[in-house]
Amino acid sequence: MSRPRTFRVIAVWPAPAPESRYEKTDRARVVALARKWAAAGATATVEQDAGSWQWRHVRTYGPPAPAPKVEPKPAPVDPPAPVEDVLDDDLDLYERLMRQAPTSRDSRGRRTCRHVVNRRGIR
């Protein structure tokens, strides 16, 4: 008759706390306890009984890594307000743009209005 497999968790805490041990046949319970101890700051090692007082390493859970230190960013400098200087060249550009009638074009730049005479679009 074979004996059930036994699992154990050994947790080593930062000094001066002593190490903690827990031994059970329920692997899930042992792993859950190892994760809980690791989240609390210990280094937890899960081992499986190999017989003859030998233990086989299964997994090691470490404490969570410390959060990176974030330096506060300096406040952004507001850019200077734009100068409201209207040039005559801009007005001429807008006038020329408004004189052109809109035309529909495809992705290649060709006119796509075919319902008007000879693909000329709206003129």
mmCIF file of N, CA and C in Angstrom:
data_model
loop_
_atom_site.group_PDB
_atom_site.id
_atom_site.type_symbol
_atom_site.label_atom_id
_atom_site.label_comp_id
_atom_site.label_asym_id
_atom_site.label_seq_id
_atom_site.Cartn_x
_atom_site.Cartn_y
_atom_site.Cartn_z
ATOM 1 N N MET A 1 0.842 -1.174 0.000
ATOM 2 C CA MET A 1 0.000 0.000 0.000
ATOM 3 C C MET A 1 0.891 1.242 0.000
ATOM 4 N N SER A 2 0.637 2.159 -0.953
ATOM 5 C CA SER A 2 1.464 3.363 -1.046
ATOM 6 C C SER A 2 0.916 4.449 -0.127
ATOM 7 N N ARG A 3 1.803 5.258 0.344
ATOM 8 C CA ARG A 3 1.378 6.345 1.225
ATOM 9 C C ARG A 3 1.084 7.576 0.379
ATOM 10 N N PRO A 4 0.216 8.464 0.840
ATOM 11 C CA PRO A 4 -0.107 9.655 0.057
ATOM 12 C C PRO A 4 1.087 10.604 -0.004
ATOM 13 N N ARG A 5 1.176 11.328 -1.092
ATOM 14 C CA ARG A 5 2.274 12.284 -1.232
ATOM 15 C C ARG A 5 2.049 13.453 -0.271
ATOM 16 N N THR A 6 3.125 13.877 0.316
ATOM 17 C CA THR A 6 3.057 14.983 1.257
ATOM 18 C C THR A 6 3.791 16.177 0.670
ATOM 19 N N PHE A 7 3.218 17.356 0.861
ATOM 20 C CA PHE A 7 3.825 18.595 0.420
ATOM 21 C C PHE A 7 4.082 19.463 1.643
ATOM 22 N N ARG A 8 5.118 20.288 1.552
ATOM 23 C CA ARG A 8 5.370 21.209 2.642
ATOM 24 C C ARG A 8 5.823 22.541 2.076
ATOM 25 N N VAL A 9 5.603 23.569 2.873
ATOM 26 C CA VAL A 9 6.054 24.900 2.523
ATOM 27 C C VAL A 9 6.926 25.398 3.662
ATOM 28 N N ILE A 10 8.075 25.953 3.298
ATOM 29 C CA ILE A 10 8.983 26.545 4.269
ATOM 30 C C ILE A 10 9.114 28.016 3.903
ATOM 31 N N ALA A 11 8.766 28.890 4.841
ATOM 32 C CA ALA A 11 8.827 30.330 4.601
ATOM 33 C C ALA A 11 9.933 30.937 5.444
ATOM 34 N N VAL A 12 10.816 31.677 4.804
ATOM 35 C CA VAL A 12 11.885 32.376 5.493
ATOM 36 C C VAL A 12 11.536 33.854 5.482
ATOM 37 N N TRP A 13 11.365 34.402 6.684
ATOM 38 C CA TRP A 13 10.978 35.799 6.838
ATOM 39 C C TRP A 13 12.224 36.657 7.009
ATOM 40 N N PRO A 14 12.106 37.940 6.726
ATOM 41 C CA PRO A 14 13.228 38.826 7.021
ATOM 42 C C PRO A 14 13.523 38.795 8.523
ATOM 43 N N ALA A 15 14.793 38.964 8.878
ATOM 44 C CA ALA A 15 15.207 38.890 10.285
ATOM 45 C C ALA A 15 14.402 39.873 11.110
ATOM 46 N N PRO A 16 14.108 39.599 12.316
ATOM 47 C CA PRO A 16 14.497 38.511 13.195
ATOM 48 C C PRO A 16 13.438 37.417 13.321
ATOM 49 N N ALA A 17 12.462 37.324 12.421
ATOM 50 C CA ALA A 17 11.406 36.324 12.530
ATOM 51 C C ALA A 17 11.943 34.925 12.213
ATOM 52 N N PRO A 18 11.471 33.893 12.926
ATOM 53 C CA PRO A 18 11.903 32.518 12.617
ATOM 54 C C PRO A 18 11.205 32.018 11.357
ATOM 55 N N GLU A 19 11.743 30.947 10.765
ATOM 56 C CA GLU A 19 11.114 30.385 9.570
ATOM 57 C C GLU A 19 9.839 29.652 9.961
ATOM 58 N N SER A 20 8.913 29.583 9.014
ATOM 59 C CA SER A 20 7.624 28.926 9.244
ATOM 60 C C SER A 20 7.552 27.680 8.377
ATOM 61 N N ARG A 21 6.920 26.616 8.894
ATOM 62 C CA ARG A 21 6.741 25.370 8.150
ATOM 63 C C ARG A 21 5.281 24.938 8.226
ATOM 64 N N TYR A 22 4.834 24.328 7.127
ATOM 65 C CA TYR A 22 3.480 23.778 7.075
ATOM 66 C C TYR A 22 3.541 22.555 6.179
ATOM 67 N N GLU A 23 2.963 21.450 6.623
ATOM 68 C CA GLU A 23 3.031 20.188 5.897
ATOM 69 C C GLU A 23 1.629 19.608 5.787
ATOM 70 N N LYS A 24 1.238 19.194 4.560
ATOM 71 C CA LYS A 24 -0.095 18.659 4.321
ATOM 72 C C LYS A 24 -0.069 17.812 3.057
ATOM 73 N N THR A 25 -1.072 16.967 2.878
ATOM 74 C CA THR A 25 -1.180 16.167 1.660
ATOM 75 C C THR A 25 -1.918 16.928 0.560
ATOM 76 N N ASP A 26 -2.605 17.994 0.906
ATOM 77 C CA ASP A 26 -3.343 18.791 -0.072
ATOM 78 C C ASP A 26 -2.401 19.819 -0.707
ATOM 79 N N ARG A 27 -2.006 19.559 -1.953
ATOM 80 C CA ARG A 27 -1.040 20.427 -2.626
ATOM 81 C C ARG A 27 -1.596 21.823 -2.833
ATOM 82 N N ALA A 28 -2.858 21.934 -3.203
ATOM 83 C CA ALA A 28 -3.458 23.238 -3.461
ATOM 84 C C ALA A 28 -3.430 24.114 -2.208
ATOM 85 N N ARG A 29 -3.719 23.534 -1.064
ATOM 86 C CA ARG A 29 -3.711 24.286 0.185
ATOM 87 C C ARG A 29 -2.296 24.759 0.526
ATOM 88 N N VAL A 30 -1.306 23.909 0.274
ATOM 89 C CA VAL A 30 0.083 24.269 0.557
ATOM 90 C C VAL A 30 0.534 25.401 -0.358
ATOM 91 N N VAL A 31 0.189 25.312 -1.644
ATOM 92 C CA VAL A 31 0.572 26.357 -2.592
ATOM 93 C C VAL A 31 -0.137 27.672 -2.258
ATOM 94 N N ALA A 32 -1.405 27.606 -1.880
ATOM 95 C CA ALA A 32 -2.134 28.819 -1.514
ATOM 96 C C ALA A 32 -1.495 29.492 -0.299
ATOM 97 N N LEU A 33 -1.083 28.699 0.684
ATOM 98 C CA LEU A 33 -0.434 29.256 1.866
ATOM 99 C C LEU A 33 0.933 29.850 1.501
ATOM 100 N N ALA A 34 1.655 29.196 0.589
ATOM 101 C CA ALA A 34 2.952 29.727 0.145
ATOM 102 C C ALA A 34 2.765 31.082 -0.536
ATOM 103 N N ARG A 35 1.747 31.211 -1.371
ATOM 104 C CA ARG A 35 1.475 32.496 -2.025
ATOM 105 C C ARG A 35 1.080 33.564 -1.006
ATOM 106 N N LYS A 36 0.301 33.169 -0.021
ATOM 107 C CA LYS A 36 -0.125 34.120 1.009
ATOM 108 C C LYS A 36 1.084 34.621 1.808
ATOM 109 N N TRP A 37 1.986 33.719 2.189
ATOM 110 C CA TRP A 37 3.166 34.106 2.947
ATOM 111 C C TRP A 37 4.100 34.955 2.090
ATOM 112 N N ALA A 38 4.203 34.628 0.808
ATOM 113 C CA ALA A 38 5.055 35.414 -0.085
ATOM 114 C C ALA A 38 4.497 36.834 -0.257
ATOM 115 N N ALA A 39 3.182 36.963 -0.342
ATOM 116 C CA ALA A 39 2.574 38.291 -0.452
ATOM 117 C C ALA A 39 2.804 39.108 0.812
ATOM 118 N N ALA A 40 2.966 38.412 1.951
ATOM 119 C CA ALA A 40 3.208 39.101 3.228
ATOM 120 C C ALA A 40 4.683 39.458 3.403
ATOM 121 N N GLY A 41 5.556 39.030 2.491
ATOM 122 C CA GLY A 41 6.953 39.433 2.556
ATOM 123 C C GLY A 41 7.961 38.330 2.782
ATOM 124 N N ALA A 42 7.545 37.076 2.809
ATOM 125 C CA ALA A 42 8.476 35.965 3.044
ATOM 126 C C ALA A 42 8.909 35.341 1.712
ATOM 127 N N THR A 43 9.975 34.567 1.761
ATOM 128 C CA THR A 43 10.376 33.746 0.628
ATOM 129 C C THR A 43 9.911 32.327 0.937
ATOM 130 N N ALA A 44 8.900 31.851 0.194
ATOM 131 C CA ALA A 44 8.271 30.571 0.487
ATOM 132 C C ALA A 44 8.694 29.524 -0.543
ATOM 133 N N THR A 45 9.133 28.356 -0.060
ATOM 134 C CA THR A 45 9.565 27.254 -0.915
ATOM 135 C C THR A 45 8.623 26.080 -0.731
ATOM 136 N N VAL A 46 8.028 25.586 -1.829
ATOM 137 C CA VAL A 46 7.140 24.420 -1.784
ATOM 138 C C VAL A 46 7.970 23.198 -2.174
ATOM 139 N N GLU A 47 7.860 22.137 -1.371
ATOM 140 C CA GLU A 47 8.601 20.903 -1.623
ATOM 141 C C GLU A 47 7.654 19.717 -1.554
ATOM 142 N N GLN A 48 8.045 18.621 -2.237
ATOM 143 C CA GLN A 48 7.252 17.387 -2.262
ATOM 144 C C GLN A 48 8.084 16.289 -1.631
ATOM 145 N N ASP A 49 7.424 15.441 -0.841
ATOM 146 C CA ASP A 49 8.111 14.334 -0.174
ATOM 147 C C ASP A 49 8.522 13.287 -1.214
ATOM 148 N N ALA A 50 9.834 12.979 -1.253
ATOM 149 C CA ALA A 50 10.350 11.983 -2.198
ATOM 150 C C ALA A 50 10.653 10.667 -1.499
ATOM 151 N N GLY A 51 10.383 10.564 -0.212
ATOM 152 C CA GLY A 51 10.661 9.355 0.549
ATOM 153 C C GLY A 51 12.055 9.378 1.146
ATOM 154 N N SER A 52 12.251 8.570 2.189
ATOM 155 C CA SER A 52 13.533 8.450 2.886
ATOM 156 C C SER A 52 14.042 9.810 3.372
ATOM 157 N N TRP A 53 13.149 10.602 3.908
ATOM 158 C CA TRP A 53 13.474 11.930 4.446
ATOM 159 C C TRP A 53 14.111 12.854 3.401
ATOM 160 N N GLN A 54 13.763 12.644 2.149
ATOM 161 C CA GLN A 54 14.232 13.497 1.061
ATOM 162 C C GLN A 54 13.055 14.339 0.555
ATOM 163 N N TRP A 55 13.359 15.553 0.203
ATOM 164 C CA TRP A 55 12.333 16.458 -0.317
ATOM 165 C C TRP A 55 12.764 16.976 -1.679
ATOM 166 N N ARG A 56 11.800 17.014 -2.615
ATOM 167 C CA ARG A 56 12.054 17.503 -3.968
ATOM 168 C C ARG A 56 11.469 18.907 -4.097
ATOM 169 N N HIS A 57 12.274 19.844 -4.602
ATOM 170 C CA HIS A 57 11.844 21.237 -4.770
ATOM 171 C C HIS A 57 10.778 21.326 -5.869
ATOM 172 N N VAL A 58 9.672 22.006 -5.568
ATOM 173 C CA VAL A 58 8.599 22.183 -6.549
ATOM 174 C C VAL A 58 8.613 23.611 -7.090
ATOM 175 N N ARG A 59 8.565 24.607 -6.193
ATOM 176 C CA ARG A 59 8.535 26.000 -6.633
ATOM 177 C C ARG A 59 8.881 26.918 -5.483
ATOM 178 N N THR A 60 9.452 28.076 -5.820
ATOM 179 C CA THR A 60 9.769 29.085 -4.822
ATOM 180 C C THR A 60 8.995 30.355 -5.146
ATOM 181 N N TYR A 61 8.341 30.906 -4.140
ATOM 182 C CA TYR A 61 7.595 32.152 -4.273
ATOM 183 C C TYR A 61 8.334 33.227 -3.492
ATOM 184 N N GLY A 62 8.607 34.345 -4.153
ATOM 185 C CA GLY A 62 9.332 35.437 -3.510
ATOM 186 C C GLY A 62 8.396 36.556 -3.112
ATOM 187 N N PRO A 63 8.888 37.453 -2.267
ATOM 188 C CA PRO A 63 8.062 38.599 -1.879
ATOM 189 C C PRO A 63 7.845 39.528 -3.067
ATOM 190 N N PRO A 64 6.791 40.321 -3.033
ATOM 191 C CA PRO A 64 6.548 41.224 -4.160
ATOM 192 C C PRO A 64 7.667 42.251 -4.276
ATOM 193 N N ALA A 65 7.958 42.641 -5.495
ATOM 194 C CA ALA A 65 9.013 43.628 -5.742
ATOM 195 C C ALA A 65 8.541 44.995 -5.264
ATOM 196 N N PRO A 66 9.453 45.782 -4.712
ATOM 197 C CA PRO A 66 9.037 47.121 -4.271
ATOM 198 C C PRO A 66 8.655 47.982 -5.467
ATOM 199 N N ALA A 67 7.690 48.848 -5.246
ATOM 200 C CA ALA A 67 7.224 49.717 -6.325
ATOM 201 C C ALA A 67 8.326 50.704 -6.683
ATOM 202 N N PRO A 68 8.516 50.971 -7.968
ATOM 203 C CA PRO A 68 9.556 51.924 -8.354
ATOM 204 C C PRO A 68 9.224 53.321 -7.845
ATOM 205 N N LYS A 69 10.254 54.035 -7.450
ATOM 206 C CA LYS A 69 10.071 55.380 -6.931
ATOM 207 C C LYS A 69 9.848 56.327 -8.103
ATOM 208 N N VAL A 70 8.757 57.042 -8.070
ATOM 209 C CA VAL A 70 8.400 57.939 -9.159
ATOM 210 C C VAL A 70 8.708 59.363 -8.731
ATOM 211 N N GLU A 71 9.534 60.026 -9.515
ATOM 212 C CA GLU A 71 9.857 61.423 -9.244
ATOM 213 C C GLU A 71 8.702 62.287 -9.739
ATOM 214 N N PRO A 72 8.317 63.303 -8.962
ATOM 215 C CA PRO A 72 7.249 64.183 -9.453
ATOM 216 C C PRO A 72 7.725 64.980 -10.659
ATOM 217 N N LYS A 73 6.881 65.062 -11.651
ATOM 218 C CA LYS A 73 7.238 65.785 -12.865
ATOM 219 C C LYS A 73 7.037 67.282 -12.642
ATOM 220 N N PRO A 74 7.902 68.104 -13.219
ATOM 221 C CA PRO A 74 7.701 69.546 -13.076
ATOM 222 C C PRO A 74 6.452 69.973 -13.832
ATOM 223 N N ALA A 75 5.858 71.037 -13.345
ATOM 224 C CA ALA A 75 4.639 71.530 -13.977
ATOM 225 C C ALA A 75 4.960 71.997 -15.393
ATOM 226 N N PRO A 76 4.097 71.678 -16.348
ATOM 227 C CA PRO A 76 4.379 72.099 -17.725
ATOM 228 C C PRO A 76 4.295 73.619 -17.852
ATOM 229 N N VAL A 77 5.165 74.154 -18.664
ATOM 230 C CA VAL A 77 5.183 75.594 -18.907
ATOM 231 C C VAL A 77 4.217 75.884 -20.044
ATOM 232 N N ASP A 78 3.333 76.825 -19.798
ATOM 233 C CA ASP A 78 2.377 77.185 -20.831
ATOM 234 C C ASP A 78 3.077 77.929 -21.956
ATOM 235 N N PRO A 79 2.810 77.546 -23.206
ATOM 236 C CA PRO A 79 3.428 78.278 -24.322
ATOM 237 C C PRO A 79 2.824 79.677 -24.416
ATOM 238 N N PRO A 80 3.545 80.592 -24.960
ATOM 239 C CA PRO A 80 2.991 81.952 -25.086
ATOM 240 C C PRO A 80 1.781 81.951 -26.011
ATOM 241 N N ALA A 81 0.881 82.858 -25.738
ATOM 242 C CA ALA A 81 -0.337 82.943 -26.531
ATOM 243 C C ALA A 81 0.007 83.323 -27.972
ATOM 244 N N PRO A 82 -0.661 82.717 -28.958
ATOM 245 C CA PRO A 82 -0.362 83.059 -30.352
ATOM 246 C C PRO A 82 -0.763 84.507 -30.657
ATOM 247 N N VAL A 83 0.030 85.120 -31.474
ATOM 248 C CA VAL A 83 -0.242 86.507 -31.852
ATOM 249 C C VAL A 83 -1.300 86.505 -32.939
ATOM 250 N N GLU A 84 -2.324 87.303 -32.749
ATOM 251 C CA GLU A 84 -3.435 87.366 -33.689
ATOM 252 C C GLU A 84 -3.104 88.377 -34.781
ATOM 253 N N ASP A 85 -2.180 88.020 -35.640
ATOM 254 C CA ASP A 85 -1.767 88.918 -36.709
ATOM 255 C C ASP A 85 -2.221 88.314 -38.038
ATOM 256 N N VAL A 86 -3.200 88.932 -38.637
ATOM 257 C CA VAL A 86 -3.742 88.428 -39.890
ATOM 258 C C VAL A 86 -3.003 89.118 -41.031
ATOM 259 N N LEU A 87 -2.386 88.324 -41.864
ATOM 260 C CA LEU A 87 -1.655 88.865 -42.999
ATOM 261 C C LEU A 87 -2.541 88.905 -44.233
ATOM 262 N N ASP A 88 -2.205 89.816 -45.130
ATOM 263 C CA ASP A 88 -2.967 89.920 -46.372
ATOM 264 C C ASP A 88 -2.794 88.672 -47.227
ATOM 265 N N ASP A 89 -1.615 88.022 -47.125
ATOM 266 C CA ASP A 89 -1.393 86.802 -47.911
ATOM 267 C C ASP A 89 -2.354 85.699 -47.496
ATOM 268 N N ASP A 90 -2.626 85.602 -46.182
ATOM 269 C CA ASP A 90 -3.573 84.591 -45.711
ATOM 270 C C ASP A 90 -4.973 84.865 -46.236
ATOM 271 N N LEU A 91 -5.345 86.129 -46.252
ATOM 272 C CA LEU A 91 -6.677 86.467 -46.764
ATOM 273 C C LEU A 91 -6.785 86.123 -48.244
ATOM 274 N N ASP A 92 -5.745 86.383 -49.007
ATOM 275 C CA ASP A 92 -5.769 86.027 -50.432
ATOM 276 C C ASP A 92 -5.891 84.514 -50.610
ATOM 277 N N LEU A 93 -5.193 83.753 -49.776
ATOM 278 C CA LEU A 93 -5.266 82.303 -49.855
ATOM 279 C C LEU A 93 -6.679 81.816 -49.587
ATOM 280 N N TYR A 94 -7.306 82.362 -48.554
ATOM 281 C CA TYR A 94 -8.671 81.946 -48.225
ATOM 282 C C TYR A 94 -9.642 82.326 -49.335
ATOM 283 N N GLU A 95 -9.453 83.494 -49.933
ATOM 284 C CA GLU A 95 -10.336 83.906 -51.019
ATOM 285 C C GLU A 95 -10.211 82.965 -52.214
ATOM 286 N N ARG A 96 -8.961 82.600 -52.559
ATOM 287 C CA ARG A 96 -8.765 81.674 -53.666
ATOM 288 C C ARG A 96 -9.351 80.310 -53.365
ATOM 289 N N LEU A 97 -9.240 79.885 -52.125
ATOM 290 C CA LEU A 97 -9.775 78.589 -51.733
ATOM 291 C C LEU A 97 -11.293 78.583 -51.813
ATOM 292 N N MET A 98 -11.926 79.679 -51.418
ATOM 293 C CA MET A 98 -13.381 79.724 -51.429
ATOM 294 C C MET A 98 -13.932 79.857 -52.852
ATOM 295 N N ARG A 99 -13.130 80.345 -53.798
ATOM 296 C CA ARG A 99 -13.574 80.430 -55.177
ATOM 297 C C ARG A 99 -13.643 79.079 -55.862
ATOM 298 N N GLN A 100 -12.837 78.103 -55.402
ATOM 299 C CA GLN A 100 -12.818 76.781 -56.026
ATOM 300 C C GLN A 100 -14.041 75.984 -55.597
ATOM 301 N N ALA A 101 -14.683 75.378 -56.555
ATOM 302 C CA ALA A 101 -15.843 74.548 -56.241
ATOM 303 C C ALA A 101 -15.378 73.192 -55.731
ATOM 304 N N PRO A 102 -16.109 72.571 -54.794
ATOM 305 C CA PRO A 102 -15.713 71.262 -54.283
ATOM 306 C C PRO A 102 -15.895 70.179 -55.331
ATOM 307 N N THR A 103 -14.971 69.260 -55.388
ATOM 308 C CA THR A 103 -15.079 68.127 -56.306
ATOM 309 C C THR A 103 -14.795 66.855 -55.532
ATOM 310 N N SER A 104 -15.502 65.802 -55.858
ATOM 311 C CA SER A 104 -15.277 64.511 -55.211
ATOM 312 C C SER A 104 -14.148 63.795 -55.913
ATOM 313 N N ARG A 105 -13.209 63.250 -55.147
ATOM 314 C CA ARG A 105 -12.076 62.536 -55.716
ATOM 315 C C ARG A 105 -11.905 61.210 -54.994
ATOM 316 N N ASP A 106 -11.354 60.228 -55.730
ATOM 317 C CA ASP A 106 -11.079 58.935 -55.106
ATOM 318 C C ASP A 106 -9.683 58.963 -54.487
ATOM 319 N N SER A 107 -9.217 57.799 -54.014
ATOM 320 C CA SER A 107 -7.929 57.752 -53.327
ATOM 321 C C SER A 107 -6.752 58.034 -54.257
ATOM 322 N N ARG A 108 -6.949 57.901 -55.569
ATOM 323 C CA ARG A 108 -5.868 58.165 -56.518
ATOM 324 C C ARG A 108 -5.893 59.594 -57.033
ATOM 325 N N GLY A 109 -6.860 60.375 -56.569
ATOM 326 C CA GLY A 109 -6.928 61.772 -56.983
ATOM 327 C C GLY A 109 -7.805 62.021 -58.192
ATOM 328 N N ARG A 110 -8.404 60.982 -58.748
ATOM 329 C CA ARG A 110 -9.276 61.167 -59.903
ATOM 330 C C ARG A 110 -10.656 61.581 -59.438
ATOM 331 N N ARG A 111 -11.318 62.339 -60.275
ATOM 332 C CA ARG A 111 -12.675 62.757 -59.929
ATOM 333 C C ARG A 111 -13.619 61.573 -59.990
ATOM 334 N N THR A 112 -14.550 61.523 -59.041
ATOM 335 C CA THR A 112 -15.444 60.365 -58.970
ATOM 336 C C THR A 112 -16.888 60.711 -59.298
ATOM 337 N N CYS A 113 -17.195 61.971 -59.527
ATOM 338 C CA CYS A 113 -18.583 62.334 -59.836
ATOM 339 C C CYS A 113 -18.899 61.925 -61.266
ATOM 340 N N ARG A 114 -19.664 60.898 -61.436
ATOM 341 C CA ARG A 114 -19.988 60.424 -62.779
ATOM 342 C C ARG A 114 -21.405 60.804 -63.177
ATOM 343 N N HIS A 115 -22.167 61.296 -62.235
ATOM 344 C CA HIS A 115 -23.533 61.651 -62.572
ATOM 345 C C HIS A 115 -23.601 63.014 -63.253
ATOM 346 N N VAL A 116 -22.484 63.738 -63.255
ATOM 347 C CA VAL A 116 -22.417 65.014 -63.951
ATOM 348 C C VAL A 116 -21.638 64.765 -65.249
ATOM 349 N N VAL A 117 -21.783 65.618 -66.207
ATOM 350 C CA VAL A 117 -21.250 65.418 -67.549
ATOM 351 C C VAL A 117 -19.741 65.154 -67.532
ATOM 352 N N ASN A 118 -19.321 64.038 -68.095
ATOM 353 C CA ASN A 118 -17.938 63.707 -68.392
ATOM 354 C C ASN A 118 -17.022 63.757 -67.145
ATOM 355 N N ARG A 119 -17.464 63.257 -66.008
ATOM 356 C CA ARG A 119 -16.684 63.160 -64.774
ATOM 357 C C ARG A 119 -16.129 64.498 -64.297
ATOM 358 N N ARG A 120 -16.787 65.557 -64.626
ATOM 359 C CA ARG A 120 -16.249 66.860 -64.275
ATOM 360 C C ARG A 120 -16.667 67.298 -62.885
ATOM 361 N N GLY A 121 -17.597 66.665 -62.270
ATOM 362 C CA GLY A 121 -18.026 67.052 -60.943
ATOM 363 C C GLY A 121 -18.842 68.327 -60.944
ATOM 364 N N ILE A 122 -18.961 68.911 -59.795
ATOM 365 C CA ILE A 122 -19.741 70.135 -59.664
ATOM 366 C C ILE A 122 -18.808 71.292 -59.966
ATOM 367 N N ARG A 123 -19.224 72.170 -60.869
ATOM 368 C CA ARG A 123 -18.371 73.302 -61.256
ATOM 369 C C ARG A 123 -19.003 74.599 -60.895
#
